[in-house]
CSV table of N, CA and C in Angstrom, one decimal:
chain,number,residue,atom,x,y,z
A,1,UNK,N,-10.9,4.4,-14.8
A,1,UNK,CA,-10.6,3.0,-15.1
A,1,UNK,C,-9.3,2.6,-14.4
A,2,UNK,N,-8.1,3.6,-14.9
A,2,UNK,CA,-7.0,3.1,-14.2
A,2,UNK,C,-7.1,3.6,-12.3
A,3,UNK,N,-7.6,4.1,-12.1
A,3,UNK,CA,-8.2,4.2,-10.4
A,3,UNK,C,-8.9,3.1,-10.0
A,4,UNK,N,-9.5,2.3,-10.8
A,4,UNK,CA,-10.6,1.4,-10.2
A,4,UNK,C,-9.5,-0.3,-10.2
A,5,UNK,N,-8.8,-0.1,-11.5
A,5,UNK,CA,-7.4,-1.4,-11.0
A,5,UNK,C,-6.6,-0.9,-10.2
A,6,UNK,N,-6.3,0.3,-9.9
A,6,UNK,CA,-5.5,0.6,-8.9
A,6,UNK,C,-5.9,0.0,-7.4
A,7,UNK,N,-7.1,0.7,-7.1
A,7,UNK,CA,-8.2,-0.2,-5.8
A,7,UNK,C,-7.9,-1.5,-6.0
A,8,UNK,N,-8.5,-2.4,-6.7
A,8,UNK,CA,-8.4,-3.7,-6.9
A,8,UNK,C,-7.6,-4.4,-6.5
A,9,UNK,N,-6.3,-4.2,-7.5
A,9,UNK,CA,-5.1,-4.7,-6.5
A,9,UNK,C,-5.0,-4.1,-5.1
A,10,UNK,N,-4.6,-2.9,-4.9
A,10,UNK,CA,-4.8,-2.7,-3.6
A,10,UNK,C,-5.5,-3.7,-2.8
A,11,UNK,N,-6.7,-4.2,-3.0
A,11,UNK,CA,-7.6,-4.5,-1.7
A,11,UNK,C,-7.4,-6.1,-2.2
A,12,UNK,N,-7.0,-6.2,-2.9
A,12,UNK,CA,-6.3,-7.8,-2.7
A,12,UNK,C,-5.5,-8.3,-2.3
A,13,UNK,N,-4.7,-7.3,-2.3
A,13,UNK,CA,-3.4,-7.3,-1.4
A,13,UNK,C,-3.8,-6.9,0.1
A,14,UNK,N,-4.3,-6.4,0.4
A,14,UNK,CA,-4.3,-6.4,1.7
A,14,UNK,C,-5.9,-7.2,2.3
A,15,UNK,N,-6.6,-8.3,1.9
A,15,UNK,CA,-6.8,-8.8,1.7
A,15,UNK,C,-6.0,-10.4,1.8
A,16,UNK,N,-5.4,-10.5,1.1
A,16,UNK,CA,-4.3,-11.8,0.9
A,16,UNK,C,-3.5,-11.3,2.3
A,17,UNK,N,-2.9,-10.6,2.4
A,17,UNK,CA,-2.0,-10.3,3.8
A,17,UNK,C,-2.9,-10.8,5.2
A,18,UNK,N,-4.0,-10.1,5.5
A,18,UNK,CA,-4.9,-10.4,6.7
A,18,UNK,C,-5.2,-11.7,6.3
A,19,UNK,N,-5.5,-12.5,5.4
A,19,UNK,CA,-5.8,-13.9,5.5
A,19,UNK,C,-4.6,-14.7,6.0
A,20,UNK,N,-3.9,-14.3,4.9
A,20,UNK,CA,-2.4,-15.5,5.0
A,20,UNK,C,-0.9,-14.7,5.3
A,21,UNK,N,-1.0,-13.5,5.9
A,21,UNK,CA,0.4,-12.5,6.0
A,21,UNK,C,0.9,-12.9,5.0
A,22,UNK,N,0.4,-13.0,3.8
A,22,UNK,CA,1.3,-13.1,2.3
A,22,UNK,C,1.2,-12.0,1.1
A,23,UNK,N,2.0,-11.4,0.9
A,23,UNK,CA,1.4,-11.0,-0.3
A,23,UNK,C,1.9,-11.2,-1.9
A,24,UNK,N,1.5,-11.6,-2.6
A,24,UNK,CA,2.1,-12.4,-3.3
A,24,UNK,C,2.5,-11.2,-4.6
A,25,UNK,N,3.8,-11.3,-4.9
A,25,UNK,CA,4.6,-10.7,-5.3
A,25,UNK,C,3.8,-10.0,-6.9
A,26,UNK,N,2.8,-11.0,-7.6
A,26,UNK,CA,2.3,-10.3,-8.5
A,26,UNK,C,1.4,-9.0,-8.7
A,27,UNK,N,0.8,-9.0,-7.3
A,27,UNK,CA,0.1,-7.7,-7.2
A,27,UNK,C,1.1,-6.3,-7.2
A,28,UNK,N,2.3,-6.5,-6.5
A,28,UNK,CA,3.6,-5.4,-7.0
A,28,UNK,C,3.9,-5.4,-7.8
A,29,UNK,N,4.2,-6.4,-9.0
A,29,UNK,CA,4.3,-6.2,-10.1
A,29,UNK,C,3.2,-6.0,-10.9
A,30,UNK,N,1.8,-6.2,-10.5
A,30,UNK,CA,0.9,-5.8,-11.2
A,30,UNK,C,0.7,-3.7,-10.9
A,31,UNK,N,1.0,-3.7,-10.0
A,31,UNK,CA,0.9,-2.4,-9.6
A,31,UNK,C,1.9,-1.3,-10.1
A,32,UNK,N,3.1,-1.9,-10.2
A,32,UNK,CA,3.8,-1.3,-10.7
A,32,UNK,C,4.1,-0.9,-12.7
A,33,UNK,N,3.3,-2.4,-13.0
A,33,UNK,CA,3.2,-2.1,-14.7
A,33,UNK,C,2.2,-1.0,-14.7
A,34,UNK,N,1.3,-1.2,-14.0
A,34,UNK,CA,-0.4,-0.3,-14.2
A,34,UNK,C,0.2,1.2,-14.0
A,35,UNK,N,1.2,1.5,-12.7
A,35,UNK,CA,2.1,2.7,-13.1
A,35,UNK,C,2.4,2.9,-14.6
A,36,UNK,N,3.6,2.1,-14.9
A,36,UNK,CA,4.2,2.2,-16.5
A,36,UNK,C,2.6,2.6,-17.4
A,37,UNK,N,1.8,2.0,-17.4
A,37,UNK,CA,0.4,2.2,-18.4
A,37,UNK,C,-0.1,3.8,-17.7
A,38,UNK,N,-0.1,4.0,-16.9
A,38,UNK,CA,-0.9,5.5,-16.2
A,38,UNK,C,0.1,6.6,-16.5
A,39,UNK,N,1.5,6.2,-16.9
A,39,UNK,CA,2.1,6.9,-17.3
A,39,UNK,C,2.8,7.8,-18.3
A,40,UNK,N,2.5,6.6,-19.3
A,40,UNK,CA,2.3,6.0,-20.8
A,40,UNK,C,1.0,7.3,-21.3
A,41,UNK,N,-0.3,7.1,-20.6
A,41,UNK,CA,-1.2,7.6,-20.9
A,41,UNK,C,-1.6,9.1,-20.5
A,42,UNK,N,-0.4,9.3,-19.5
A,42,UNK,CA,-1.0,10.7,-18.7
A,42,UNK,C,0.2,11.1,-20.0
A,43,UNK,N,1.6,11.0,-20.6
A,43,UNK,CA,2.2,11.5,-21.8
A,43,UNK,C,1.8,11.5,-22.7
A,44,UNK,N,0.8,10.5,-23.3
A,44,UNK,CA,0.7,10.6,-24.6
A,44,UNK,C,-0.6,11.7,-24.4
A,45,UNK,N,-1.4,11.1,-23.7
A,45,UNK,CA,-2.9,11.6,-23.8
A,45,UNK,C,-3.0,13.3,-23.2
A,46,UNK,N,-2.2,13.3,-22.4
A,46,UNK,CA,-2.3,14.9,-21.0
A,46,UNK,C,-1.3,15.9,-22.1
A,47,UNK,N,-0.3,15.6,-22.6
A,47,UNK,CA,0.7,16.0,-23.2
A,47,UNK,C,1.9,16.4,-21.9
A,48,UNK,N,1.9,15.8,-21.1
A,48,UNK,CA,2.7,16.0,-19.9
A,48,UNK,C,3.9,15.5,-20.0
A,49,UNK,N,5.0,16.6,-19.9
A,49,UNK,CA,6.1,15.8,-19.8
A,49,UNK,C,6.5,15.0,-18.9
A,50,UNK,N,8.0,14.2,-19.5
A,50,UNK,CA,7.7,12.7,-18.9
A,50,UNK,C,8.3,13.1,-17.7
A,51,UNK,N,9.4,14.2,-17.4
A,51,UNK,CA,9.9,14.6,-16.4
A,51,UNK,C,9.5,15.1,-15.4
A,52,UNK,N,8.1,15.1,-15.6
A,52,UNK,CA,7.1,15.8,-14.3
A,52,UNK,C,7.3,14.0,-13.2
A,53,UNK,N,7.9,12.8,-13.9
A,53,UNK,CA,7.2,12.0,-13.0
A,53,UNK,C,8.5,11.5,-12.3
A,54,UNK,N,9.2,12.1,-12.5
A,54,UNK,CA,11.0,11.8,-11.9
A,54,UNK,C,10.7,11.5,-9.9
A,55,UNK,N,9.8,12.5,-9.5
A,55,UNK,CA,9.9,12.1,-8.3
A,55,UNK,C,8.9,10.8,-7.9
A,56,UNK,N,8.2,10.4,-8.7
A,56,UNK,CA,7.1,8.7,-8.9
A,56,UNK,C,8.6,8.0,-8.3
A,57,UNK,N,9.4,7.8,-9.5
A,57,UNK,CA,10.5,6.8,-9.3
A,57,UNK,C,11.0,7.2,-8.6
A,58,UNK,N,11.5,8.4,-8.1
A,58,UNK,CA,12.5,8.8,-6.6
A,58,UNK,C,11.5,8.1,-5.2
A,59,UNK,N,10.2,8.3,-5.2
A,59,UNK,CA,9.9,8.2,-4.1
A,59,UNK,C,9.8,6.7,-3.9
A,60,UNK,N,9.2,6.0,-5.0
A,60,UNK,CA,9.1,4.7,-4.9
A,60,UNK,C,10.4,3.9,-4.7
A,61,UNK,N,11.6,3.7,-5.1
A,61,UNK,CA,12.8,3.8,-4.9
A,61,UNK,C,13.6,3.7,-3.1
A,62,UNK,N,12.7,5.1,-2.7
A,62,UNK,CA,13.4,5.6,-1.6
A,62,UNK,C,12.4,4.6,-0.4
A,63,UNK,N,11.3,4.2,-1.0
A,63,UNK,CA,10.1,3.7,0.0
A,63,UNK,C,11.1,2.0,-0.1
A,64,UNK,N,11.0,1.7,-1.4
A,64,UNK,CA,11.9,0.0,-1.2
A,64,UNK,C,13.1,0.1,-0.9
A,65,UNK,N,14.2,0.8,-0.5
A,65,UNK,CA,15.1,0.9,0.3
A,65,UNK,C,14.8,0.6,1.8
A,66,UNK,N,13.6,1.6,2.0
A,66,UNK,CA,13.4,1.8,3.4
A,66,UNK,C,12.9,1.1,4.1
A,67,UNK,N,12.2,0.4,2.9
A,67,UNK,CA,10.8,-0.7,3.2
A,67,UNK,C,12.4,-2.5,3.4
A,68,UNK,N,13.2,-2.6,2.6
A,68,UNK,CA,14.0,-3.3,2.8
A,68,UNK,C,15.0,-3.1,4.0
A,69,UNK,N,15.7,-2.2,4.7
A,69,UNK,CA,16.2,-2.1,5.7
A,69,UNK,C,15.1,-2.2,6.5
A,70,UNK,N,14.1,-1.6,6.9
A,70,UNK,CA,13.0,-2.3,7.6
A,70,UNK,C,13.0,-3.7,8.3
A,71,UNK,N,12.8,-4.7,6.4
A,71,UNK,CA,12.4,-5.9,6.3
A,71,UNK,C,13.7,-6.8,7.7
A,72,UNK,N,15.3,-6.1,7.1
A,72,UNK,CA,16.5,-6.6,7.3
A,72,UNK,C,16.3,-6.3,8.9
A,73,UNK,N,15.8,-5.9,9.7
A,73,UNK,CA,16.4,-5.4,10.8
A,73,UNK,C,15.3,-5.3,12.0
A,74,UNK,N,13.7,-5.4,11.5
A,74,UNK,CA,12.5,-5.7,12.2
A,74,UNK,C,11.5,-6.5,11.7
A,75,UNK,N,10.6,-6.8,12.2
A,75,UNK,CA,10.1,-7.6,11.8
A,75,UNK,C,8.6,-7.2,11.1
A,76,UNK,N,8.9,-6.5,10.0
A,76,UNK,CA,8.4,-6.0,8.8
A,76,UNK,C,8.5,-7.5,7.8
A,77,UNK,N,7.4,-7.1,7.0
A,77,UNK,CA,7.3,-8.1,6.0
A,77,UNK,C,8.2,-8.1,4.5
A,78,UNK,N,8.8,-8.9,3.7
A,78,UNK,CA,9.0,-8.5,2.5
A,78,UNK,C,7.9,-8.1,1.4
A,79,UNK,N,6.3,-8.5,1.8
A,79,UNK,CA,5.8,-8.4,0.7
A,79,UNK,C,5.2,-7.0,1.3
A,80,UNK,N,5.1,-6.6,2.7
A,80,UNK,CA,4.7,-5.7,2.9
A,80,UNK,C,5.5,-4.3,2.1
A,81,UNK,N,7.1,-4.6,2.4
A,81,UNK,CA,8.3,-3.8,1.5
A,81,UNK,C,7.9,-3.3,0.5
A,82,UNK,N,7.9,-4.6,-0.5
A,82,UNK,CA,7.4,-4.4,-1.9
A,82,UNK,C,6.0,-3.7,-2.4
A,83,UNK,N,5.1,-4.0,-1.6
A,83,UNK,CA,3.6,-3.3,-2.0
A,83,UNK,C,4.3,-1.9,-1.0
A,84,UNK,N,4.6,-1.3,-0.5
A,84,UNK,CA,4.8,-0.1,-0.1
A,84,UNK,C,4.8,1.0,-1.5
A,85,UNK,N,6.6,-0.1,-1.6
A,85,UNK,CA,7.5,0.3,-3.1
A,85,UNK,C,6.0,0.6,-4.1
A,86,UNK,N,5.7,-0.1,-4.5
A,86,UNK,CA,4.6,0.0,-5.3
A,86,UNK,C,3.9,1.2,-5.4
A,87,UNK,N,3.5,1.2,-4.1
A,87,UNK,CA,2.4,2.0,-4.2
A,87,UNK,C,3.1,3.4,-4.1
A,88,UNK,N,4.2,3.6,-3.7
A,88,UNK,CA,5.0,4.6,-3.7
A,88,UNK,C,5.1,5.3,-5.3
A,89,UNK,N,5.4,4.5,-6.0
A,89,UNK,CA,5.4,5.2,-7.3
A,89,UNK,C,4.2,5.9,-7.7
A,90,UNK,N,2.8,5.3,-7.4
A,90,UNK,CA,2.2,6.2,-7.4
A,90,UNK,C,2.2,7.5,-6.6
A,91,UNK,N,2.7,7.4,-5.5
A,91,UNK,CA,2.4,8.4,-4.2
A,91,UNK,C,3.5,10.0,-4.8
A,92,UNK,N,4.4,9.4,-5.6
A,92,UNK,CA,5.0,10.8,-5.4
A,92,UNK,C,5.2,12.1,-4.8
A,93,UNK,N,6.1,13.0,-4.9
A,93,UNK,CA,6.1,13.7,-3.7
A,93,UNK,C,5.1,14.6,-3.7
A,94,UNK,N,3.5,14.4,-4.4
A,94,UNK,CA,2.5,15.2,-4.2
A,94,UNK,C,1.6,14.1,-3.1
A,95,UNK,N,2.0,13.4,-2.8
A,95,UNK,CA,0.7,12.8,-2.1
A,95,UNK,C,1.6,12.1,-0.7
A,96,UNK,N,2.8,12.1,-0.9
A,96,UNK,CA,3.7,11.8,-0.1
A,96,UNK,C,2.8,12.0,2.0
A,97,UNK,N,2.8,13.3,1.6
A,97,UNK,CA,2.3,13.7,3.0
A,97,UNK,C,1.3,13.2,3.6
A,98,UNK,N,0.0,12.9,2.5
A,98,UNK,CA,-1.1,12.7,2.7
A,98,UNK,C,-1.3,11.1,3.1
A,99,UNK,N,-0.2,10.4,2.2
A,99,UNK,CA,-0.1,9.0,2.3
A,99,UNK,C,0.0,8.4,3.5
A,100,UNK,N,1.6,8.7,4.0
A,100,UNK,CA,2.1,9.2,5.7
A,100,UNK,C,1.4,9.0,6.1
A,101,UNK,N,0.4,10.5,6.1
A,101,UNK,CA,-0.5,10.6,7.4
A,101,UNK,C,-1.3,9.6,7.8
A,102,UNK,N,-2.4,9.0,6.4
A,102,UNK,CA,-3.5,8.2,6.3
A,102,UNK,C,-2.7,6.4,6.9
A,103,UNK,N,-1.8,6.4,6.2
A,103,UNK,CA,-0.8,5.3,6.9
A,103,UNK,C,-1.1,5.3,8.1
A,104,UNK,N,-0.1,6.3,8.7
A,104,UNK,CA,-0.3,6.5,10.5
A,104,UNK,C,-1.5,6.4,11.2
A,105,UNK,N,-2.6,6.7,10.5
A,105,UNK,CA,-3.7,7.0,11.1
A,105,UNK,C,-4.5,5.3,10.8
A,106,UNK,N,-4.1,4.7,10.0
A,106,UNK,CA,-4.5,2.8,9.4
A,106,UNK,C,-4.1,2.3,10.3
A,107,UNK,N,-2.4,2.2,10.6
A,107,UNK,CA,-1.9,1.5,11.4
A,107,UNK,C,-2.5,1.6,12.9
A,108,UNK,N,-2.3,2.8,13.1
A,108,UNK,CA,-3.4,2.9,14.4
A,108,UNK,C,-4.5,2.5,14.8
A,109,UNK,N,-5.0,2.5,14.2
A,109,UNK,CA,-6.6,2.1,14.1
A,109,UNK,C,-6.8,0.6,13.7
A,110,UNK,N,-5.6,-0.3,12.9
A,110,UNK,CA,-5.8,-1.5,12.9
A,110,UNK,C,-5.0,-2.1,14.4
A,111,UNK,N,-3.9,-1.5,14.8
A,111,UNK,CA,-3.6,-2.0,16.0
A,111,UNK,C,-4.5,-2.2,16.8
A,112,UNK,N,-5.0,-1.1,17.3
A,112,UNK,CA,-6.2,-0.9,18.3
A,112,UNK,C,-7.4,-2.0,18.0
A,113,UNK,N,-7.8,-1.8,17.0
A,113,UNK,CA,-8.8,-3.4,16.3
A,113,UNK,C,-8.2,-4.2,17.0
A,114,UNK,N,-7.0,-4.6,16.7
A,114,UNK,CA,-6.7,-5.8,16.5
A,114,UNK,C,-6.6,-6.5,17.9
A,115,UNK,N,-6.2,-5.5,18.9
A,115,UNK,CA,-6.1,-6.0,20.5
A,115,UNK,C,-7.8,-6.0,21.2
A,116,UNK,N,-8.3,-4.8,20.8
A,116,UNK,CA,-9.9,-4.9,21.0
A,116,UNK,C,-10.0,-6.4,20.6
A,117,UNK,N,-9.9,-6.6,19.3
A,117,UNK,CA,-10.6,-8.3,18.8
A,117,UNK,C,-10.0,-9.1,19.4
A,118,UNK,N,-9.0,-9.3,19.7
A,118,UNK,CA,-8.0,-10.5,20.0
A,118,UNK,C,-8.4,-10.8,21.6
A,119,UNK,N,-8.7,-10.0,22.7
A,119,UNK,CA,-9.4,-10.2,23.6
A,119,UNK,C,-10.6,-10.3,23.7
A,120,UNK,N,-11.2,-9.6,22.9
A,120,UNK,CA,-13.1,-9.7,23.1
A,120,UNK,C,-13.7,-11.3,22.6
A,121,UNK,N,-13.1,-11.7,21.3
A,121,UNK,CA,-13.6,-12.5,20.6
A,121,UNK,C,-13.3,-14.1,21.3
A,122,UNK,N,-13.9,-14.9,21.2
A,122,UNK,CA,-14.3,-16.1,22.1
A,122,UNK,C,-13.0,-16.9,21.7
A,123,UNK,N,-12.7,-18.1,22.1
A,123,UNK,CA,-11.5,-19.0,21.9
A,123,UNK,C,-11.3,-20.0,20.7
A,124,UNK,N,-12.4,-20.1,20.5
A,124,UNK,CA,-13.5,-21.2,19.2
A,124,UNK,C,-12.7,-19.9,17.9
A,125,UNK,N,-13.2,-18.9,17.8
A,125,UNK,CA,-12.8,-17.9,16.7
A,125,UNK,C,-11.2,-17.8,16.5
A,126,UNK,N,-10.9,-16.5,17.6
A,126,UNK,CA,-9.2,-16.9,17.7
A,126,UNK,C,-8.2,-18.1,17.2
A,127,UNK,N,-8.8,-19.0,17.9
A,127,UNK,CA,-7.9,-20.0,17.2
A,127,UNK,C,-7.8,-20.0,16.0
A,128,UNK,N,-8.9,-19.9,15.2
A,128,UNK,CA,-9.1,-20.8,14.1
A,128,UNK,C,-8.2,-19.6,13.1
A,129,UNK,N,-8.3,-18.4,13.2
A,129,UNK,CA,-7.6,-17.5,12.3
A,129,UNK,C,-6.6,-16.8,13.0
A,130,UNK,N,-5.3,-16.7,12.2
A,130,UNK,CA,-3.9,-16.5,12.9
A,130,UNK,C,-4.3,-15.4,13.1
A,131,UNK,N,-4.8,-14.2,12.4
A,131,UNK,CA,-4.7,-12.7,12.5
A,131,UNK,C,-5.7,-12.0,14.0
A,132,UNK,N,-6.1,-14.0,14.3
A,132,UNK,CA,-6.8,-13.1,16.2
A,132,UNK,C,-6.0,-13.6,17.2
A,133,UNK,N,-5.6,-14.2,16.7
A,133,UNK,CA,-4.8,-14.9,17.9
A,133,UNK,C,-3.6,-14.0,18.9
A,134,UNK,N,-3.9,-14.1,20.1
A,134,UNK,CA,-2.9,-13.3,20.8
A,134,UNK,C,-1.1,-13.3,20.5
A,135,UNK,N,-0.7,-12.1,19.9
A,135,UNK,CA,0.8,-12.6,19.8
A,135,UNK,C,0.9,-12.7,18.7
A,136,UNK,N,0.5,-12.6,18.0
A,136,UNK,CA,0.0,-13.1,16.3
A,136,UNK,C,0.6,-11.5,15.8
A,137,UNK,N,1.4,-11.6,14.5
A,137,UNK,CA,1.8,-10.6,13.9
A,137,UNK,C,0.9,-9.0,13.4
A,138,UNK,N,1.1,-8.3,13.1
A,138,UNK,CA,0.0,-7.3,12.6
A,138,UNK,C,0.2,-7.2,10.8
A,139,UNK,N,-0.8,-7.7,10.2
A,139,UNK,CA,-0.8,-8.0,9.0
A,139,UNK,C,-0.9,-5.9,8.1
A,140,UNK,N,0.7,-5.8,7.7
A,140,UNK,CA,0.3,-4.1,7.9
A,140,UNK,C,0.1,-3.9,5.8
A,141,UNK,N,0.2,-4.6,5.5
A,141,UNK,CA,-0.4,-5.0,4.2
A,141,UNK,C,-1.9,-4.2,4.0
A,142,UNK,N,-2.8,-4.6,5.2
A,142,UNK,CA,-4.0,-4.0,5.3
A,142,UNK,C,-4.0,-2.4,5.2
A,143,UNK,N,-3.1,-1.6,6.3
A,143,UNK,CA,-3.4,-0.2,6.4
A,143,UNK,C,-2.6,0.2,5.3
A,144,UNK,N,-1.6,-0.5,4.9
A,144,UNK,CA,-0.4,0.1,3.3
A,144,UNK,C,-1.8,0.5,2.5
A,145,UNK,N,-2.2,-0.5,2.1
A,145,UNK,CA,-3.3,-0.5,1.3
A,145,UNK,C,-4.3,0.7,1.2
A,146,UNK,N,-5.2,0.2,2.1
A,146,UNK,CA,-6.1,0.9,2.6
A,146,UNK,C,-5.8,2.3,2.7
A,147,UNK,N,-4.4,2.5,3.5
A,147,UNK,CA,-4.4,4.0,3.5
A,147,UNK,C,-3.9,5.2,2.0
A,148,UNK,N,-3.4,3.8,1.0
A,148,UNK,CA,-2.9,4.4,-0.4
A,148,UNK,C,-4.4,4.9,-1.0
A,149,UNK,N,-5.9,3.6,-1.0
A,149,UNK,CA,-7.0,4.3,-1.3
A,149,UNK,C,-7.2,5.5,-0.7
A,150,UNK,N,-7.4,5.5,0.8
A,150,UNK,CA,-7.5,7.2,0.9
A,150,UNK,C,-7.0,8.1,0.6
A,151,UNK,N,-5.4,8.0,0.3
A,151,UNK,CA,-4.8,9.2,0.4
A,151,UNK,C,-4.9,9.3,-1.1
A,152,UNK,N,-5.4,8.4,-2.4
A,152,UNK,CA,-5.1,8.9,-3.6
A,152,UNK,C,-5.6,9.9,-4.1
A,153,UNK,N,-7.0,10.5,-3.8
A,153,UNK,CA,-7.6,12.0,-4.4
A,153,UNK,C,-5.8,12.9,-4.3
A,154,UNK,N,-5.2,12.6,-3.5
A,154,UNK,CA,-3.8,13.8,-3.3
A,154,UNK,C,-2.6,13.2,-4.3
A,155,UNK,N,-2.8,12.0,-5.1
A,155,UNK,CA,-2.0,11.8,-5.5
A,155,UNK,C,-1.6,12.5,-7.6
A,156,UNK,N,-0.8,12.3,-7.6
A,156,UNK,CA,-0.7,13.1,-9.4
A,156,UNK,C,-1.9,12.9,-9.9
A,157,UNK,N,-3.1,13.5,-10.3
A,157,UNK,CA,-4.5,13.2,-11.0
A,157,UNK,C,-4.2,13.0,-12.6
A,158,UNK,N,-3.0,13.0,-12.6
A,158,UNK,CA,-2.7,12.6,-14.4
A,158,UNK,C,-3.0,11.3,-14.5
A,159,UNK,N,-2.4,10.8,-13.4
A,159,UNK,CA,-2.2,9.3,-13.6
A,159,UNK,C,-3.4,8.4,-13.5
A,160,UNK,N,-4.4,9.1,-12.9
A,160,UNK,CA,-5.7,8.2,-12.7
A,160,UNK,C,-6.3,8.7,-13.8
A,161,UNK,N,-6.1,9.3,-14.6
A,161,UNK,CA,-6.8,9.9,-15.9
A,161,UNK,C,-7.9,10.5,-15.5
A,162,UNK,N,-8.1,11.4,-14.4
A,162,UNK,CA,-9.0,12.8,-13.9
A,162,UNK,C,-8.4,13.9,-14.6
């Protein structure tokens, strides 16, 4: 159950980003309470101590730093920042690697889309939606997302209540 809102948000958010490069700040806050509840639940229910989850908040933490110098100095998104942060808490330093990778391998694969589409697709389309248009930003909201669903089988299984 808490895996299936975890998705949800996820794919609305990157969803909302490819339509409108926005993401609106309640899905990181929604994402981040549904942590506080997965966490709530993996202690009371798992008997796990709460200090197993110190690196949740170190990593997440370290990702909205990163994700904010980013924002400050390229042309990174803030809501992209923030849903990183987010999803970082869940990512902890168990799924850390797997995240990365699946990241790297999103972003890749949506760049490459995106120049395939932005040339192939006729002038009538393009125009009409920012995210074909030549020159047009890369909405990375999508692969943040996208690549947090793949990488989560690696992430703490407490927290999805597996």
């Amino acid at each position: 159950m808490i895996w299936a809102a975890f998705t949800v948000l996820v794919l609305i958010a990157a969803v909302a980003d490819a339509r409108s490069y926005r993401i609106p700040n309640w899905i990181s806050l929604a994402l981040a309470g549904l942590f506080v509840i997965a966490l709530t639940v993996a202690v009371a229910m798992n008997g796990q101590p709460i200090q197993d989850f110190w690196p949740h908040i170190l990593t997440g933490a370290a990702i909205l730093a990163l994700g904010y110098a980013l924002y400050q100095f390229t042309g990174m998104g803030a809501g992209d920042a923030k849903l990183a942060a987010a999803i970082g808490l869940w990512v902890g330093f168990d799924g850390l690697y797997m995240w990365t990778f699946t990241l790297a391998v999103a972003m890749a694969m949506l760049a490459f889309g995106l120049i395939v589409l932005r040339r192939a697709l006729p002038a009538g389309i393009s125009e009409k939606t920012r995210v074909f248009q030549k020159g047009a930003p890369v909405p990375l909201g999508v692969a943040i997302g996208l690549s947090a669903i793949a990488a989560s089988p690696w992430f703490n299984r407490a927290l999805f209540g597996f």
